[in-house]
Amino acid sequence: MKHFLAILFSFFGTFLCAQSYFNNIERQTQGGPDASIMVTDTGYIVLGQSTLDLRQTDIGFFDLKGQLLKAYSYLDTNISDFNNCGKCFQKIGNHFYAAKTNFYSSDSTTVLFWQLNDTLGVVKELTYSEFESFIPNVRSMSFDTDSTFIATGYLYREETSSNRFKYDLWVARFDTAFNVLWERRFEDNFPGLNNGYRGTDLVIDAYGSVLVTGEGRVLDNGSQTFLYYALAARLNRQSGNLHWLKEFRGPEGSYFLHALDEGNGTYRFAETQMLSLFPNTTRADSTQIRFGLLDTAGTIVWD
């Protein structure tokens, strides 16, 4: 037994020593929030907003040890600021695709879709500004075929009669020429309160549909705190028709639901659940992560 333990220790000691760890900070590129990362066989590609100029997009190529190999920068002089879509950096064939939301006033935006070649030169771009008089903010996109992709986010909408501001769930399908194939928006079930639905993630499943996930939030005017809840919607990929849209609410509120398709009629999910809130603020005092399984009918199998 002693000899076995010695051999086992020797094996794992050698294994652990062979691991490669690195911690590298690159201060010249990708300093803004929601940076996108793509893992390749030879390293990493990171796309994000520059900290030197908020109008500038930086793209950096890194090796497997995190060393910067080359960098590209694109300055958009027509904007003052933008939100990078951290889940919108994709590569299909020989082209890269990316998206970001340009802000030209407090809640006025345009979505900029990019197609770049393998040397990151811009091949095509589309400034997409309006859907049914509302302005989308893109948060995630994923290709469902080699020539079509689905994007999700939310639409800002102001209710002038009630002096409320709302966010509606936005889902759209585009081809690689950035033609809109279908587009949908969904309003929340709290028309008299501020805020609403926000799409933040999506998964292309094996059943001909797309599962869009995210969060809902409404403002409780009495306590001046937000009620948070998780959100999921399943749509037909070809037509955009809605199968179902469901809200998932924990004891104190859950939000930011994310899912993966298991391929057997279920989605594995994780969500953040608030346990308590600071009084009169919107920040969580403590949270926990919940894991579970959701079926294609939107029923929670276990949690």
mmCIF file of N, CA and C in Angstrom, residues 195-282:
data_model
loop_
_atom_site.group_PDB
_atom_site.id
_atom_site.type_symbol
_atom_site.label_atom_id
_atom_site.label_comp_id
_atom_site.label_asym_id
_atom_site.label_seq_id
_atom_site.Cartn_x
_atom_site.Cartn_y
_atom_site.Cartn_z
ATOM 1 N N ASN A 195 -38.896 49.724 -16.164
ATOM 2 C CA ASN A 195 -38.046 48.604 -16.568
ATOM 3 C C ASN A 195 -38.841 47.512 -17.287
ATOM 4 N N GLY A 196 -38.358 46.255 -17.295
ATOM 5 C CA GLY A 196 -39.029 45.215 -18.061
ATOM 6 C C GLY A 196 -38.100 44.064 -18.365
ATOM 7 N N TYR A 197 -38.158 43.545 -19.617
ATOM 8 C CA TYR A 197 -37.394 42.373 -20.022
ATOM 9 C C TYR A 197 -36.062 42.776 -20.662
ATOM 10 N N ARG A 198 -35.033 41.958 -20.394
ATOM 11 C CA ARG A 198 -33.730 42.147 -21.030
ATOM 12 C C ARG A 198 -33.203 40.782 -21.479
ATOM 13 N N GLY A 199 -33.026 40.598 -22.770
ATOM 14 C CA GLY A 199 -32.392 39.389 -23.284
ATOM 15 C C GLY A 199 -30.882 39.527 -23.180
ATOM 16 N N THR A 200 -30.218 38.555 -22.566
ATOM 17 C CA THR A 200 -28.771 38.648 -22.376
ATOM 18 C C THR A 200 -28.000 37.459 -22.938
ATOM 19 N N ASP A 201 -28.686 36.379 -23.310
ATOM 20 C CA ASP A 201 -27.979 35.196 -23.788
ATOM 21 C C ASP A 201 -28.934 34.375 -24.637
ATOM 22 N N LEU A 202 -28.396 33.478 -25.440
ATOM 23 C CA LEU A 202 -29.249 32.578 -26.226
ATOM 24 C C LEU A 202 -28.482 31.308 -26.530
ATOM 25 N N VAL A 203 -29.228 30.245 -26.774
ATOM 26 C CA VAL A 203 -28.627 28.971 -27.152
ATOM 27 C C VAL A 203 -29.392 28.421 -28.359
ATOM 28 N N ILE A 204 -28.643 28.025 -29.388
ATOM 29 C CA ILE A 204 -29.228 27.348 -30.548
ATOM 30 C C ILE A 204 -29.355 25.876 -30.191
ATOM 31 N N ASP A 205 -30.581 25.357 -30.163
ATOM 32 C CA ASP A 205 -30.761 23.982 -29.696
ATOM 33 C C ASP A 205 -30.866 22.995 -30.859
ATOM 34 N N ALA A 206 -31.080 21.740 -30.513
ATOM 35 C CA ALA A 206 -31.137 20.660 -31.511
ATOM 36 C C ALA A 206 -32.557 20.393 -31.977
ATOM 37 N N TYR A 207 -33.502 21.253 -31.642
ATOM 38 C CA TYR A 207 -34.917 20.979 -31.899
ATOM 39 C C TYR A 207 -35.541 22.002 -32.841
ATOM 40 N N GLY A 208 -34.700 22.725 -33.596
ATOM 41 C CA GLY A 208 -35.204 23.711 -34.548
ATOM 42 C C GLY A 208 -35.644 25.009 -33.912
ATOM 43 N N SER A 209 -35.209 25.263 -32.680
ATOM 44 C CA SER A 209 -35.628 26.476 -31.983
ATOM 45 C C SER A 209 -34.423 27.169 -31.371
ATOM 46 N N VAL A 210 -34.668 28.319 -30.797
ATOM 47 C CA VAL A 210 -33.649 29.056 -30.067
ATOM 48 C C VAL A 210 -34.223 29.381 -28.692
ATOM 49 N N LEU A 211 -33.427 29.160 -27.669
ATOM 50 C CA LEU A 211 -33.830 29.503 -26.314
ATOM 51 C C LEU A 211 -33.131 30.801 -25.930
ATOM 52 N N VAL A 212 -33.923 31.851 -25.731
ATOM 53 C CA VAL A 212 -33.399 33.154 -25.334
ATOM 54 C C VAL A 212 -33.569 33.277 -23.828
ATOM 55 N N THR A 213 -32.511 33.684 -23.134
ATOM 56 C CA THR A 213 -32.577 33.800 -21.687
ATOM 57 C C THR A 213 -32.117 35.193 -21.268
ATOM 58 N N GLY A 214 -32.446 35.535 -20.027
ATOM 59 C CA GLY A 214 -32.053 36.838 -19.525
ATOM 60 C C GLY A 214 -32.699 37.135 -18.196
ATOM 61 N N GLU A 215 -33.163 38.364 -18.051
ATOM 62 C CA GLU A 215 -33.726 38.793 -16.788
ATOM 63 C C GLU A 215 -34.886 39.742 -17.019
ATOM 64 N N GLY A 216 -35.734 39.841 -16.008
ATOM 65 C CA GLY A 216 -36.741 40.884 -15.936
ATOM 66 C C GLY A 216 -36.522 41.664 -14.658
ATOM 67 N N ARG A 217 -36.909 42.898 -14.667
ATOM 68 C CA ARG A 217 -36.820 43.699 -13.442
ATOM 69 C C ARG A 217 -37.869 44.800 -13.486
ATOM 70 N N VAL A 218 -38.500 45.033 -12.376
ATOM 71 C CA VAL A 218 -39.457 46.129 -12.246
ATOM 72 C C VAL A 218 -39.165 46.859 -10.949
ATOM 73 N N LEU A 219 -39.474 48.137 -10.936
ATOM 74 C CA LEU A 219 -39.195 48.966 -9.770
ATOM 75 C C LEU A 219 -40.406 48.995 -8.853
ATOM 76 N N ASP A 220 -40.167 48.618 -7.589
ATOM 77 C CA ASP A 220 -41.191 48.725 -6.557
ATOM 78 C C ASP A 220 -41.130 50.145 -6.001
ATOM 79 N N ASN A 221 -42.114 50.955 -6.371
ATOM 80 C CA ASN A 221 -42.078 52.366 -5.988
ATOM 81 C C ASN A 221 -42.172 52.562 -4.476
ATOM 82 N N GLY A 222 -42.833 51.618 -3.771
ATOM 83 C CA GLY A 222 -42.978 51.766 -2.328
ATOM 84 C C GLY A 222 -41.660 51.669 -1.596
ATOM 85 N N SER A 223 -40.892 50.617 -1.880
ATOM 86 C CA SER A 223 -39.614 50.413 -1.201
ATOM 87 C C SER A 223 -38.435 50.977 -1.979
ATOM 88 N N GLN A 224 -38.694 51.420 -3.221
ATOM 89 C CA GLN A 224 -37.642 51.932 -4.101
ATOM 90 C C GLN A 224 -36.540 50.901 -4.349
ATOM 91 N N THR A 225 -36.941 49.639 -4.408
ATOM 92 C CA THR A 225 -36.017 48.579 -4.779
ATOM 93 C C THR A 225 -36.572 47.850 -5.991
ATOM 94 N N PHE A 226 -35.701 47.114 -6.641
ATOM 95 C CA PHE A 226 -36.093 46.384 -7.835
ATOM 96 C C PHE A 226 -36.512 44.963 -7.485
ATOM 97 N N LEU A 227 -37.528 44.474 -8.185
ATOM 98 C CA LEU A 227 -37.874 43.063 -8.175
ATOM 99 C C LEU A 227 -37.201 42.434 -9.392
ATOM 100 N N TYR A 228 -36.331 41.465 -9.157
ATOM 101 C CA TYR A 228 -35.623 40.782 -10.229
ATOM 102 C C TYR A 228 -36.211 39.386 -10.426
ATOM 103 N N TYR A 229 -36.188 38.927 -11.661
ATOM 104 C CA TYR A 229 -36.600 37.554 -11.936
ATOM 105 C C TYR A 229 -35.915 37.085 -13.212
ATOM 106 N N ALA A 230 -35.735 35.778 -13.312
ATOM 107 C CA ALA A 230 -35.115 35.194 -14.494
ATOM 108 C C ALA A 230 -36.158 35.048 -15.598
ATOM 109 N N LEU A 231 -35.670 34.989 -16.822
ATOM 110 C CA LEU A 231 -36.551 35.005 -17.989
ATOM 111 C C LEU A 231 -36.039 34.009 -19.028
ATOM 112 N N ALA A 232 -36.949 33.293 -19.674
ATOM 113 C CA ALA A 232 -36.586 32.418 -20.792
ATOM 114 C C ALA A 232 -37.715 32.429 -21.810
ATOM 115 N N ALA A 233 -37.353 32.425 -23.079
ATOM 116 C CA ALA A 233 -38.327 32.381 -24.172
ATOM 117 C C ALA A 233 -37.802 31.445 -25.249
ATOM 118 N N ARG A 234 -38.670 30.606 -25.769
ATOM 119 C CA ARG A 234 -38.281 29.667 -26.822
ATOM 120 C C ARG A 234 -39.015 30.040 -28.093
ATOM 121 N N LEU A 235 -38.267 30.215 -29.203
ATOM 122 C CA LEU A 235 -38.834 30.629 -30.482
ATOM 123 C C LEU A 235 -38.427 29.648 -31.573
ATOM 124 N N ASN A 236 -39.290 29.517 -32.586
ATOM 125 C CA ASN A 236 -38.962 28.749 -33.776
ATOM 126 C C ASN A 236 -37.912 29.511 -34.574
ATOM 127 N N ARG A 237 -36.831 28.851 -34.934
ATOM 128 C CA ARG A 237 -35.740 29.551 -35.605
ATOM 129 C C ARG A 237 -36.092 29.994 -37.016
ATOM 130 N N GLN A 238 -36.892 29.220 -37.729
ATOM 131 C CA GLN A 238 -37.217 29.556 -39.113
ATOM 132 C C GLN A 238 -38.227 30.696 -39.207
ATOM 133 N N SER A 239 -39.246 30.669 -38.353
ATOM 134 C CA SER A 239 -40.335 31.644 -38.465
ATOM 135 C C SER A 239 -40.280 32.751 -37.422
ATOM 136 N N GLY A 240 -39.598 32.498 -36.309
ATOM 137 C CA GLY A 240 -39.604 33.460 -35.213
ATOM 138 C C GLY A 240 -40.848 33.377 -34.347
ATOM 139 N N ASN A 241 -41.726 32.410 -34.628
ATOM 140 C CA ASN A 241 -42.936 32.270 -33.816
ATOM 141 C C ASN A 241 -42.580 31.846 -32.394
ATOM 142 N N LEU A 242 -43.284 32.399 -31.432
ATOM 143 C CA LEU A 242 -43.001 32.126 -30.028
ATOM 144 C C LEU A 242 -43.670 30.826 -29.592
ATOM 145 N N HIS A 243 -42.880 29.895 -29.027
ATOM 146 C CA HIS A 243 -43.439 28.702 -28.402
ATOM 147 C C HIS A 243 -43.944 29.027 -26.999
ATOM 148 N N TRP A 244 -43.103 29.715 -26.221
ATOM 149 C CA TRP A 244 -43.508 30.133 -24.882
ATOM 150 C C TRP A 244 -42.516 31.165 -24.352
ATOM 151 N N LEU A 245 -42.963 31.932 -23.395
ATOM 152 C CA LEU A 245 -42.122 32.875 -22.656
ATOM 153 C C LEU A 245 -42.497 32.757 -21.188
ATOM 154 N N LYS A 246 -41.510 32.518 -20.328
ATOM 155 C CA LYS A 246 -41.809 32.289 -18.915
ATOM 156 C C LYS A 246 -40.887 33.107 -18.018
ATOM 157 N N GLU A 247 -41.437 33.505 -16.880
ATOM 158 C CA GLU A 247 -40.678 34.183 -15.841
ATOM 159 C C GLU A 247 -40.438 33.190 -14.702
ATOM 160 N N PHE A 248 -39.230 33.227 -14.146
ATOM 161 C CA PHE A 248 -38.869 32.337 -13.046
ATOM 162 C C PHE A 248 -38.446 33.203 -11.864
ATOM 163 N N ARG A 249 -39.221 33.160 -10.796
ATOM 164 C CA ARG A 249 -38.995 34.050 -9.667
ATOM 165 C C ARG A 249 -38.653 33.251 -8.418
ATOM 166 N N GLY A 250 -37.547 33.592 -7.800
ATOM 167 C CA GLY A 250 -37.161 32.973 -6.543
ATOM 168 C C GLY A 250 -37.762 33.741 -5.387
ATOM 169 N N PRO A 251 -37.437 33.334 -4.162
ATOM 170 C CA PRO A 251 -37.991 34.001 -2.979
ATOM 171 C C PRO A 251 -37.694 35.497 -2.933
ATOM 172 N N GLU A 252 -36.456 35.874 -3.312
ATOM 173 C CA GLU A 252 -36.094 37.288 -3.316
ATOM 174 C C GLU A 252 -35.934 37.825 -4.729
ATOM 175 N N GLY A 253 -35.868 36.927 -5.677
ATOM 176 C CA GLY A 253 -35.697 37.352 -7.064
ATOM 177 C C GLY A 253 -34.464 36.736 -7.693
ATOM 178 N N SER A 254 -34.579 36.273 -8.907
ATOM 179 C CA SER A 254 -33.477 35.682 -9.641
ATOM 180 C C SER A 254 -33.300 36.437 -10.949
ATOM 181 N N TYR A 255 -32.109 36.355 -11.493
ATOM 182 C CA TYR A 255 -31.888 37.072 -12.735
ATOM 183 C C TYR A 255 -30.711 36.472 -13.475
ATOM 184 N N PHE A 256 -30.538 36.897 -14.721
ATOM 185 C CA PHE A 256 -29.452 36.436 -15.574
ATOM 186 C C PHE A 256 -29.414 34.918 -15.671
ATOM 187 N N LEU A 257 -30.458 34.358 -16.242
ATOM 188 C CA LEU A 257 -30.512 32.924 -16.514
ATOM 189 C C LEU A 257 -29.675 32.620 -17.753
ATOM 190 N N HIS A 258 -28.838 31.589 -17.669
ATOM 191 C CA HIS A 258 -28.036 31.128 -18.793
ATOM 192 C C HIS A 258 -28.249 29.625 -18.948
ATOM 193 N N ALA A 259 -28.218 29.134 -20.194
ATOM 194 C CA ALA A 259 -28.563 27.732 -20.423
ATOM 195 C C ALA A 259 -27.659 27.112 -21.483
ATOM 196 N N LEU A 260 -27.591 25.781 -21.467
ATOM 197 C CA LEU A 260 -26.933 24.978 -22.483
ATOM 198 C C LEU A 260 -27.877 23.858 -22.891
ATOM 199 N N ASP A 261 -27.897 23.531 -24.179
ATOM 200 C CA ASP A 261 -28.747 22.447 -24.666
ATOM 201 C C ASP A 261 -28.082 21.106 -24.374
ATOM 202 N N GLU A 262 -28.807 20.226 -23.694
ATOM 203 C CA GLU A 262 -28.294 18.892 -23.395
ATOM 204 C C GLU A 262 -28.484 17.927 -24.568
ATOM 205 N N GLY A 263 -29.323 18.301 -25.563
ATOM 206 C CA GLY A 263 -29.533 17.466 -26.731
ATOM 207 C C GLY A 263 -30.518 16.329 -26.524
ATOM 208 N N ASN A 264 -31.143 16.269 -25.347
ATOM 209 C CA ASN A 264 -32.087 15.184 -25.054
ATOM 210 C C ASN A 264 -33.461 15.723 -24.647
ATOM 211 N N GLY A 265 -33.761 16.938 -25.070
ATOM 212 C CA GLY A 265 -35.041 17.546 -24.719
ATOM 213 C C GLY A 265 -34.982 18.401 -23.469
ATOM 214 N N THR A 266 -33.776 18.666 -22.972
ATOM 215 C CA THR A 266 -33.636 19.487 -21.773
ATOM 216 C C THR A 266 -32.517 20.508 -21.967
ATOM 217 N N TYR A 267 -32.600 21.569 -21.171
ATOM 218 C CA TYR A 267 -31.555 22.584 -21.105
ATOM 219 C C TYR A 267 -31.025 22.630 -19.668
ATOM 220 N N ARG A 268 -29.719 22.578 -19.527
ATOM 221 C CA ARG A 268 -29.119 22.794 -18.210
ATOM 222 C C ARG A 268 -28.952 24.294 -18.019
ATOM 223 N N PHE A 269 -29.310 24.803 -16.844
ATOM 224 C CA PHE A 269 -29.252 26.247 -16.648
ATOM 225 C C PHE A 269 -28.556 26.609 -15.343
ATOM 226 N N ALA A 270 -28.100 27.843 -15.313
ATOM 227 C CA ALA A 270 -27.572 28.455 -14.094
ATOM 228 C C ALA A 270 -28.134 29.865 -14.020
ATOM 229 N N GLU A 271 -28.413 30.313 -12.817
ATOM 230 C CA GLU A 271 -28.930 31.659 -12.636
ATOM 231 C C GLU A 271 -28.420 32.223 -11.313
ATOM 232 N N THR A 272 -28.395 33.529 -11.243
ATOM 233 C CA THR A 272 -28.039 34.208 -10.005
ATOM 234 C C THR A 272 -29.311 34.512 -9.232
ATOM 235 N N GLN A 273 -29.329 34.201 -7.948
ATOM 236 C CA GLN A 273 -30.491 34.479 -7.112
ATOM 237 C C GLN A 273 -30.090 35.411 -5.979
ATOM 238 N N MET A 274 -30.813 36.489 -5.851
ATOM 239 C CA MET A 274 -30.579 37.417 -4.760
ATOM 240 C C MET A 274 -31.149 36.854 -3.468
ATOM 241 N N LEU A 275 -30.372 36.940 -2.403
ATOM 242 C CA LEU A 275 -30.844 36.512 -1.088
ATOM 243 C C LEU A 275 -31.338 37.695 -0.270
ATOM 244 N N SER A 276 -30.751 38.857 -0.477
ATOM 245 C CA SER A 276 -31.215 40.061 0.213
ATOM 246 C C SER A 276 -30.696 41.275 -0.528
ATOM 247 N N LEU A 277 -31.294 42.419 -0.253
ATOM 248 C CA LEU A 277 -30.921 43.670 -0.887
ATOM 249 C C LEU A 277 -30.540 44.690 0.168
ATOM 250 N N PHE A 278 -29.602 45.576 -0.201
ATOM 251 C CA PHE A 278 -29.377 46.733 0.655
ATOM 252 C C PHE A 278 -30.659 47.570 0.671
ATOM 253 N N PRO A 279 -31.058 48.150 1.779
ATOM 254 C CA PRO A 279 -32.276 48.977 1.802
ATOM 255 C C PRO A 279 -32.173 50.149 0.825
ATOM 256 N N ASN A 280 -33.249 50.340 0.081
ATOM 257 C CA ASN A 280 -33.412 51.501 -0.786
ATOM 258 C C ASN A 280 -32.342 51.629 -1.868
ATOM 259 N N THR A 281 -31.756 50.520 -2.267
ATOM 260 C CA THR A 281 -30.815 50.551 -3.374
ATOM 261 C C THR A 281 -31.145 49.400 -4.301
ATOM 262 N N THR A 282 -30.429 49.338 -5.416
ATOM 263 C CA THR A 282 -30.661 48.261 -6.371
ATOM 264 C C THR A 282 -29.571 47.201 -6.315
#
